[in-house]
CSV table of C-alpha atoms in Angstrom, one decimal:
chain,number,residue,atom,x,y,z
A,107,MET,CA,-160.3,-131.1,57.7
A,108,LYS,CA,-159.7,-133.7,54.6
A,109,ALA,CA,-156.0,-134.4,53.7
A,110,LEU,CA,-154.4,-136.6,51.7
A,111,VAL,CA,-151.5,-137.4,53.7
A,112,TYR,CA,-148.5,-139.9,52.9
A,113,THR,CA,-148.0,-142.1,55.7
A,114,ASP,CA,-145.4,-144.8,54.7
A,115,VAL,CA,-143.9,-146.1,51.4
A,116,GLU,CA,-146.6,-146.4,48.7
A,117,GLU,CA,-149.0,-145.3,51.4
A,118,LEU,CA,-151.7,-142.0,51.0
A,119,SER,CA,-154.0,-141.5,53.5
A,120,TYR,CA,-157.8,-140.0,53.0
A,121,ILE,CA,-157.6,-138.5,56.8
A,122,ASP,CA,-158.7,-135.8,59.5
A,123,ARG,CA,-156.3,-133.4,59.6
A,124,PRO,CA,-156.4,-130.3,62.0
A,125,MET,CA,-157.1,-127.1,60.7
A,126,PRO,CA,-154.6,-124.8,59.5
A,127,GLN,CA,-154.3,-121.5,61.3
A,128,ALA,CA,-153.2,-118.3,59.5
A,129,ARG,CA,-151.0,-116.0,61.0
A,130,GLU,CA,-150.1,-112.7,60.8
A,131,GLY,CA,-149.4,-112.1,56.9
A,132,GLU,CA,-150.8,-115.2,55.6
A,133,ALA,CA,-154.6,-116.1,54.2
A,134,LEU,CA,-155.9,-119.2,55.0
A,135,VAL,CA,-157.2,-120.5,51.1
A,136,ARG,CA,-159.2,-123.3,50.3
A,137,ILE,CA,-157.6,-125.4,47.6
A,138,MET,CA,-159.5,-126.3,44.8
A,139,ALA,CA,-157.0,-128.0,42.6
A,140,SER,CA,-153.9,-129.3,43.4
A,141,GLY,CA,-151.5,-131.1,41.0
A,142,ILE,CA,-149.3,-134.4,42.0
A,143,CYS,CA,-145.8,-132.9,40.5
A,144,GLY,CA,-142.8,-136.1,40.3
A,145,SER,CA,-141.5,-134.7,43.8
A,146,ASP,CA,-144.6,-136.0,45.3
A,147,MET,CA,-144.3,-139.1,43.6
A,148,HIS,CA,-140.4,-139.2,44.6
A,149,ALA,CA,-141.7,-139.1,48.1
A,150,PHE,CA,-144.8,-141.6,47.8
A,151,LEU,CA,-141.6,-144.2,46.4
A,152,GLY,CA,-139.8,-143.8,49.6
A,153,HIS,CA,-136.9,-142.0,47.5
A,154,ASP,CA,-137.0,-138.4,49.2
A,155,PRO,CA,-135.6,-138.2,52.4
A,156,ARG,CA,-136.5,-134.2,52.7
A,157,ARG,CA,-140.5,-135.7,52.2
A,158,PRO,CA,-140.4,-137.7,55.6
A,159,PRO,CA,-144.0,-139.2,56.7
A,160,PRO,CA,-146.6,-138.7,58.2
A,161,LEU,CA,-146.3,-135.4,55.5
A,162,THR,CA,-149.1,-134.2,53.6
A,163,LEU,CA,-147.6,-133.8,49.9
A,164,GLY,CA,-149.0,-131.2,47.6
A,165,HIS,CA,-147.2,-128.0,46.2
A,166,GLU,CA,-149.3,-127.0,42.7
A,167,ALA,CA,-152.3,-125.5,44.4
A,168,ALA,CA,-155.0,-122.9,43.1
A,169,GLY,CA,-157.7,-122.0,45.5
A,170,ILE,CA,-159.7,-119.5,47.4
A,171,VAL,CA,-159.3,-117.3,50.3
A,172,VAL,CA,-161.6,-117.7,53.5
A,173,GLY,CA,-161.7,-114.6,55.3
A,174,GLY,CA,-160.0,-111.5,56.1
A,175,PRO,CA,-160.1,-108.5,53.5
A,176,ASP,CA,-159.4,-110.7,50.4
A,177,ASP,CA,-161.9,-113.6,51.4
A,178,GLY,CA,-163.4,-115.0,48.1
A,179,ARG,CA,-160.6,-113.7,46.0
A,180,ARG,CA,-159.1,-116.7,43.4
A,181,VAL,CA,-155.8,-117.2,43.6
A,182,THR,CA,-152.7,-119.8,42.5
A,183,ILE,CA,-149.7,-120.4,45.2
A,184,ASN,CA,-146.5,-119.9,44.6
A,185,PRO,CA,-145.2,-122.4,47.1
A,186,LEU,CA,-141.5,-121.3,47.9
A,187,VAL,CA,-141.5,-119.4,50.8
A,188,ALA,CA,-138.4,-117.2,51.0
A,189,CYS,CA,-136.6,-114.9,53.8
A,190,GLN,CA,-137.1,-111.8,51.7
A,191,SER,CA,-134.1,-110.1,53.4
A,192,CYS,CA,-130.8,-112.3,52.1
A,193,GLN,CA,-128.2,-111.3,49.7
A,194,ASP,CA,-130.2,-113.9,46.6
A,195,CYS,CA,-133.8,-112.7,47.8
A,196,GLU,CA,-132.8,-109.0,47.5
A,197,ALA,CA,-131.8,-109.5,44.4
A,198,GLU,CA,-134.6,-111.5,43.3
A,199,ARG,CA,-133.7,-115.2,43.4
A,200,GLU,CA,-136.1,-115.8,45.4
A,201,ASN,CA,-135.1,-119.4,45.0
A,202,LEU,CA,-131.8,-119.9,46.3
A,203,CYS,CA,-132.4,-118.5,49.6
A,204,ALA,CA,-130.7,-120.5,52.0
A,205,GLN,CA,-133.6,-120.2,54.3
A,206,ARG,CA,-136.4,-120.7,51.5
A,207,GLU,CA,-139.0,-123.2,52.5
A,208,ILE,CA,-141.5,-125.1,50.3
A,209,ILE,CA,-145.0,-126.5,51.7
A,210,SER,CA,-145.2,-130.5,51.7
A,211,MET,CA,-141.6,-130.5,52.8
A,212,PRO,CA,-141.8,-130.0,56.6
A,213,PRO,CA,-141.7,-127.8,58.3
A,214,ARG,CA,-144.8,-126.9,56.0
A,215,GLN,CA,-147.7,-128.7,55.5
A,216,GLY,CA,-148.6,-129.3,51.5
A,217,ALA,CA,-152.1,-128.2,49.6
A,218,PHE,CA,-152.9,-132.2,49.5
A,219,ALA,CA,-155.8,-130.7,51.5
A,220,GLU,CA,-158.7,-129.1,52.1
A,221,TYR,CA,-157.1,-125.9,52.9
A,222,VAL,CA,-153.5,-124.3,53.4
A,223,THR,CA,-152.3,-121.0,54.7
A,224,MET,CA,-149.8,-119.2,52.8
A,225,PRO,CA,-147.8,-115.4,53.2
A,226,LEU,CA,-149.8,-113.1,51.0
A,227,GLN,CA,-147.1,-112.3,49.0
A,228,ASN,CA,-147.3,-116.0,47.5
A,229,LEU,CA,-150.4,-115.5,45.9
A,230,VAL,CA,-151.1,-114.5,42.8
A,231,THR,CA,-154.4,-113.5,42.1
A,232,VAL,CA,-156.7,-115.7,39.1
A,233,PRO,CA,-158.8,-113.8,36.6
A,234,ASP,CA,-162.4,-114.8,36.8
A,235,HIS,CA,-162.1,-116.3,32.8
A,236,VAL,CA,-159.7,-119.0,34.2
A,237,PRO,CA,-160.8,-122.4,35.7
A,238,LEU,CA,-158.7,-122.8,38.9
A,239,ALA,CA,-157.4,-127.0,37.7
A,240,HIS,CA,-155.2,-124.1,35.1
A,241,ALA,CA,-154.1,-121.4,37.7
A,242,ALA,CA,-152.8,-124.6,39.5
A,243,LEU,CA,-150.0,-125.4,36.6
A,244,ALA,CA,-148.5,-122.1,37.0
A,245,GLU,CA,-146.1,-123.8,39.7
A,246,PRO,CA,-145.1,-126.9,37.1
A,247,ILE,CA,-144.9,-124.7,34.3
A,248,ALA,CA,-142.9,-121.8,36.2
A,249,CYS,CA,-140.1,-124.3,36.3
A,250,GLY,CA,-140.0,-125.3,32.7
A,251,TRP,CA,-140.3,-120.8,32.1
A,252,HIS,CA,-137.4,-120.4,34.5
A,253,GLY,CA,-135.5,-122.6,32.6
A,254,VAL,CA,-136.3,-121.2,29.4
A,255,ARG,CA,-135.5,-117.5,30.4
A,256,LEU,CA,-131.4,-119.1,31.4
A,257,GLY,CA,-131.0,-120.7,28.8
A,258,ARG,CA,-132.5,-118.0,26.5
A,259,ALA,CA,-130.2,-115.8,28.1
A,260,VAL,CA,-127.0,-117.0,27.2
A,261,LEU,CA,-128.3,-118.0,23.4
A,262,GLY,CA,-128.4,-114.7,22.8
A,263,GLY,CA,-131.8,-113.9,23.9
A,264,ASP,CA,-133.7,-114.7,20.1
A,265,LEU,CA,-135.0,-118.1,20.2
A,266,SER,CA,-136.8,-118.0,17.0
A,267,GLY,CA,-134.0,-119.0,15.0
A,268,LEU,CA,-132.7,-122.1,17.0
A,269,ARG,CA,-133.4,-125.9,17.2
A,270,CYS,CA,-135.2,-126.9,20.8
A,271,ALA,CA,-135.7,-130.2,22.5
A,272,VAL,CA,-137.4,-131.2,25.6
A,273,ILE,CA,-136.6,-134.4,27.0
A,274,GLY,CA,-139.9,-135.8,28.9
A,275,GLY,CA,-143.5,-135.5,28.2
A,276,GLY,CA,-144.8,-134.5,31.5
A,277,ALA,CA,-146.2,-131.4,33.5
A,278,ILE,CA,-142.4,-130.4,33.4
A,279,GLY,CA,-141.4,-131.1,29.8
A,280,VAL,CA,-145.0,-129.9,28.4
A,281,GLY,CA,-144.9,-126.4,30.6
A,282,ALA,CA,-141.0,-125.9,29.1
A,283,ALA,CA,-141.8,-126.4,25.7
A,284,LEU,CA,-144.8,-124.2,26.2
A,285,SER,CA,-142.7,-121.7,27.9
A,286,LEU,CA,-140.3,-122.1,24.7
A,287,SER,CA,-142.9,-120.9,22.5
A,288,ALA,CA,-144.1,-118.6,24.7
A,289,GLN,CA,-140.6,-116.9,24.9
A,290,GLY,CA,-139.9,-116.7,20.9
A,291,ALA,CA,-139.0,-120.6,19.8
A,292,ARG,CA,-140.5,-122.2,16.7
A,293,ASP,CA,-138.8,-125.2,16.0
A,294,ILE,CA,-139.2,-127.2,19.1
A,295,THR,CA,-139.6,-131.1,19.6
A,296,VAL,CA,-140.7,-133.2,23.2
A,297,VAL,CA,-138.8,-136.3,23.4
A,298,GLU,CA,-141.1,-139.4,24.9
A,299,PRO,CA,-140.5,-142.7,25.3
A,300,ASN,CA,-144.4,-143.5,26.7
A,301,GLU,CA,-146.7,-144.1,23.6
A,302,VAL,CA,-149.7,-143.6,25.8
A,303,ARG,CA,-148.7,-140.3,26.5
A,304,ARG,CA,-147.2,-139.5,22.8
A,305,ALA,CA,-150.9,-139.9,22.0
A,306,ARG,CA,-152.2,-137.4,24.0
A,307,LEU,CA,-149.3,-135.0,23.3
A,308,ALA,CA,-150.1,-135.1,19.9
A,309,ASP,CA,-153.3,-132.7,20.4
A,310,VAL,CA,-150.6,-130.1,22.1
A,311,ALA,CA,-150.0,-127.4,19.4
A,312,GLY,CA,-146.6,-126.0,19.0
A,313,PHE,CA,-144.5,-128.9,18.8
A,314,GLU,CA,-143.6,-132.3,17.9
A,315,VAL,CA,-143.5,-135.3,19.7
A,316,CYS,CA,-141.5,-138.2,19.2
A,317,ALA,CA,-139.9,-141.7,21.0
A,318,PRO,CA,-136.3,-141.6,21.0
A,319,ASP,CA,-135.7,-144.0,18.3
A,320,GLU,CA,-138.1,-142.6,15.8
A,321,PRO,CA,-136.7,-140.4,13.0
A,322,ALA,CA,-137.9,-137.1,14.4
A,323,MET,CA,-136.0,-137.3,17.1
A,324,PRO,CA,-133.0,-134.8,16.8
A,325,PRO,CA,-129.3,-136.7,15.5
A,326,GLU,CA,-126.4,-136.2,17.4
A,327,GLY,CA,-125.0,-132.5,17.7
A,328,SER,CA,-128.1,-131.2,15.9
A,329,VAL,CA,-130.4,-128.7,18.9
A,330,ASP,CA,-129.0,-125.5,20.2
A,331,PHE,CA,-131.1,-125.6,23.1
A,332,VAL,CA,-132.1,-128.8,25.3
A,333,ILE,CA,-134.5,-128.8,28.4
A,334,ASP,CA,-134.2,-132.0,30.2
A,335,GLY,CA,-137.4,-132.2,32.5
A,336,VAL,CA,-136.7,-135.5,33.5
A,337,GLY,CA,-133.4,-135.7,34.8
A,338,PHE,CA,-132.1,-139.3,34.9
A,339,ALA,CA,-128.5,-140.6,33.5
A,340,ALA,CA,-130.2,-141.6,30.6
A,341,THR,CA,-131.8,-138.3,29.5
A,342,ARG,CA,-128.9,-136.5,30.6
A,343,GLU,CA,-126.8,-138.2,27.8
A,344,THR,CA,-129.2,-137.8,25.6
A,345,ALA,CA,-128.9,-134.3,26.4
A,346,SER,CA,-125.3,-134.3,26.0
A,347,ARG,CA,-125.1,-136.0,23.1
A,348,ILE,CA,-127.9,-134.3,21.0
A,349,ALA,CA,-126.7,-130.6,22.2
A,350,ARG,CA,-124.6,-128.7,19.3
A,351,ALA,CA,-120.8,-127.4,19.6
A,352,GLY,CA,-122.1,-124.3,21.8
A,353,GLY,CA,-124.8,-124.9,22.4
A,354,VAL,CA,-127.1,-125.0,25.9
A,355,ILE,CA,-128.7,-127.4,28.0
A,356,ALA,CA,-131.0,-126.6,30.8
A,357,HIS,CA,-131.7,-129.1,33.5
A,358,VAL,CA,-134.8,-129.1,35.2
A,359,GLY,CA,-135.2,-132.3,36.2
A,360,LEU,CA,-134.6,-134.1,39.3
A,361,GLY,CA,-134.8,-137.6,38.6
A,362,GLU,CA,-131.8,-139.6,39.9
A,363,ALA,CA,-129.0,-137.6,41.1
A,364,THR,CA,-125.7,-138.6,39.2
A,365,GLY,CA,-124.3,-140.2,35.9
A,366,GLY,CA,-125.1,-139.6,31.9
A,367,LEU,CA,-123.3,-136.8,31.1
A,368,ASP,CA,-120.9,-136.5,28.7
A,369,ILE,CA,-118.3,-134.0,30.2
A,370,ARG,CA,-115.5,-134.5,28.0
A,371,ARG,CA,-117.6,-133.5,24.8
A,372,MET,CA,-119.2,-130.8,27.0
A,373,THR,CA,-115.8,-129.4,28.0
A,374,LEU,CA,-114.5,-129.5,23.5
A,375,GLN,CA,-117.7,-128.6,22.5
A,376,GLU,CA,-118.5,-125.7,24.6
A,377,ILE,CA,-121.7,-126.8,25.6
A,378,THR,CA,-123.3,-124.5,28.5
A,379,PHE,CA,-125.0,-126.5,31.2
A,380,ILE,CA,-127.1,-124.7,33.2
A,381,GLY,CA,-129.0,-126.4,36.2
A,382,THR,CA,-132.4,-125.0,37.3
A,383,TYR,CA,-134.1,-124.8,40.7
A,384,THR,CA,-137.9,-124.0,40.8
A,385,TYR,CA,-138.3,-119.9,39.7
A,386,THR,CA,-138.0,-116.5,41.0
A,387,ALA,CA,-141.1,-114.9,42.1
A,388,LYS,CA,-141.3,-113.2,39.1
A,389,ASP,CA,-140.9,-115.9,36.7
A,390,PHE,CA,-144.3,-117.4,38.5
A,391,VAL,CA,-145.6,-114.3,38.2
A,392,ASP,CA,-145.1,-113.8,34.3
A,393,THR,CA,-145.9,-117.8,34.2
A,394,ALA,CA,-149.3,-117.6,35.8
A,395,THR,CA,-150.1,-113.8,33.2
A,396,GLY,CA,-149.1,-116.5,30.4
A,397,ILE,CA,-151.6,-118.6,31.8
A,398,PHE,CA,-154.2,-115.8,32.1
A,399,ASP,CA,-153.6,-114.3,28.6
A,400,GLY,CA,-153.9,-117.7,26.5
A,401,ARG,CA,-149.6,-117.4,25.2
A,402,LEU,CA,-149.4,-121.1,27.0
A,403,GLY,CA,-152.2,-122.8,25.2
A,404,PRO,CA,-155.6,-123.8,26.0
A,405,LEU,CA,-153.9,-126.2,29.2
A,406,ASP,CA,-156.3,-129.3,28.0
A,407,TRP,CA,-153.8,-132.0,28.8
A,408,LEU,CA,-154.8,-132.3,32.3
A,409,GLU,CA,-156.9,-135.2,34.0
A,410,GLU,CA,-159.0,-134.1,37.3
A,411,ARG,CA,-159.6,-136.2,39.5
A,412,PRO,CA,-160.8,-136.7,43.3
A,413,LEU,CA,-158.6,-135.9,46.4
A,414,SER,CA,-160.5,-139.0,47.9
A,415,GLN,CA,-158.6,-141.2,44.9
A,416,GLY,CA,-155.3,-139.9,45.3
A,417,GLN,CA,-153.8,-143.2,46.1
A,418,ASN,CA,-155.3,-144.8,42.9
A,419,ALA,CA,-154.0,-141.7,40.9
A,420,PHE,CA,-150.6,-142.2,42.5
A,421,ARG,CA,-150.8,-146.2,41.3
A,422,ASP,CA,-151.8,-145.4,38.1
A,423,ILE,CA,-148.8,-143.2,37.7
A,424,ARG,CA,-146.4,-145.4,38.6
A,425,ALA,CA,-147.5,-148.1,36.1
A,426,GLY,CA,-147.5,-145.6,33.4
A,427,THR,CA,-151.1,-145.9,32.4
A,428,VAL,CA,-151.9,-142.1,32.6
A,429,ALA,CA,-152.0,-140.3,29.5
A,430,ALA,CA,-152.5,-136.8,30.6
A,431,PRO,CA,-149.0,-135.2,31.8
A,432,LYS,CA,-151.0,-133.8,34.8
A,433,ILE,CA,-153.5,-135.0,37.1
A,434,ILE,CA,-154.9,-132.4,39.2
A,435,LEU,CA,-156.4,-133.8,42.5
A,436,THR,CA,-160.1,-132.0,43.8
A,437,PRO,CA,-160.9,-131.8,47.0
A,438,GLU,CA,-164.7,-132.3,48.2
A,439,HIS,CA,-164.9,-129.7,50.7
A,440,HIS,CA,-166.9,-130.0,53.6
A,441,ALA,CA,-169.6,-128.0,55.1
A,442,SER,CA,-168.4,-128.2,58.6
A,443,ASP,CA,-165.5,-126.8,57.1
A,444,THR,CA,-166.1,-123.3,56.0
């Protein structure tokens, strides 16, 4: 099969790789759509020691089961594989499982390929009316869904009268904003510095989009619920500045490890900081259901490109010339692989 393999810093090679073999309890999935995540970009730039080359990246995927009793089943993939038996798994917090693995990180190869194998419990059936490119968005949106759910619990469960802000207009930020709306928020602002991306997001209904220096930018101490979908020192500084006394910051992005938080202000103003990592299995299913029933909108803010052109897609994202919050790579399947 063909796969897009991270072979060196800023180098992706479209090459032949061995076909994966499904083991007991697994399915072979023919990948039809796989999104480029920020973590893929970190690896591409050589910034993620957890993803050493050579490695097939990609973990936001949907496709069709090949072979077995589920042959032909359309699925979206929960890429996080947990042990199912530890204390965290039994508490339905699979994202905290100490034995968890995720495709695109050793020992598991990723979904920038024509096929991948996954445990059956990691597959969610996609209805026929939902494009598989949209179903692949379940993974990035689930990260925001999870953060919104945790923050909503701290804030009393009702977001309808609260002011919410999302920092970052990439797929994580847009997914968080859509998740806020789906979970009851009405006043939502997305802060995005890239002008090209802001113009694209202006057509996404349900929230306002602004640059950090525009009048629509929430002032200091005015936001009940801030979601940082970027995770740089500068965005954490912004989050801790605009959060109101008693407010909540949900930190989803993993762009930079340290710096930015105003710990003194957060302490004196009793601002709750929630670190969030991926999602639980239930969060993933709930997000997928929100895609299927339309609560997360038309999802027309993605761009599709051939998997073979993945190197150019990564370079365009790095250059800041991509308006779409998400690029979906589509494999060109070969008859000999089926």
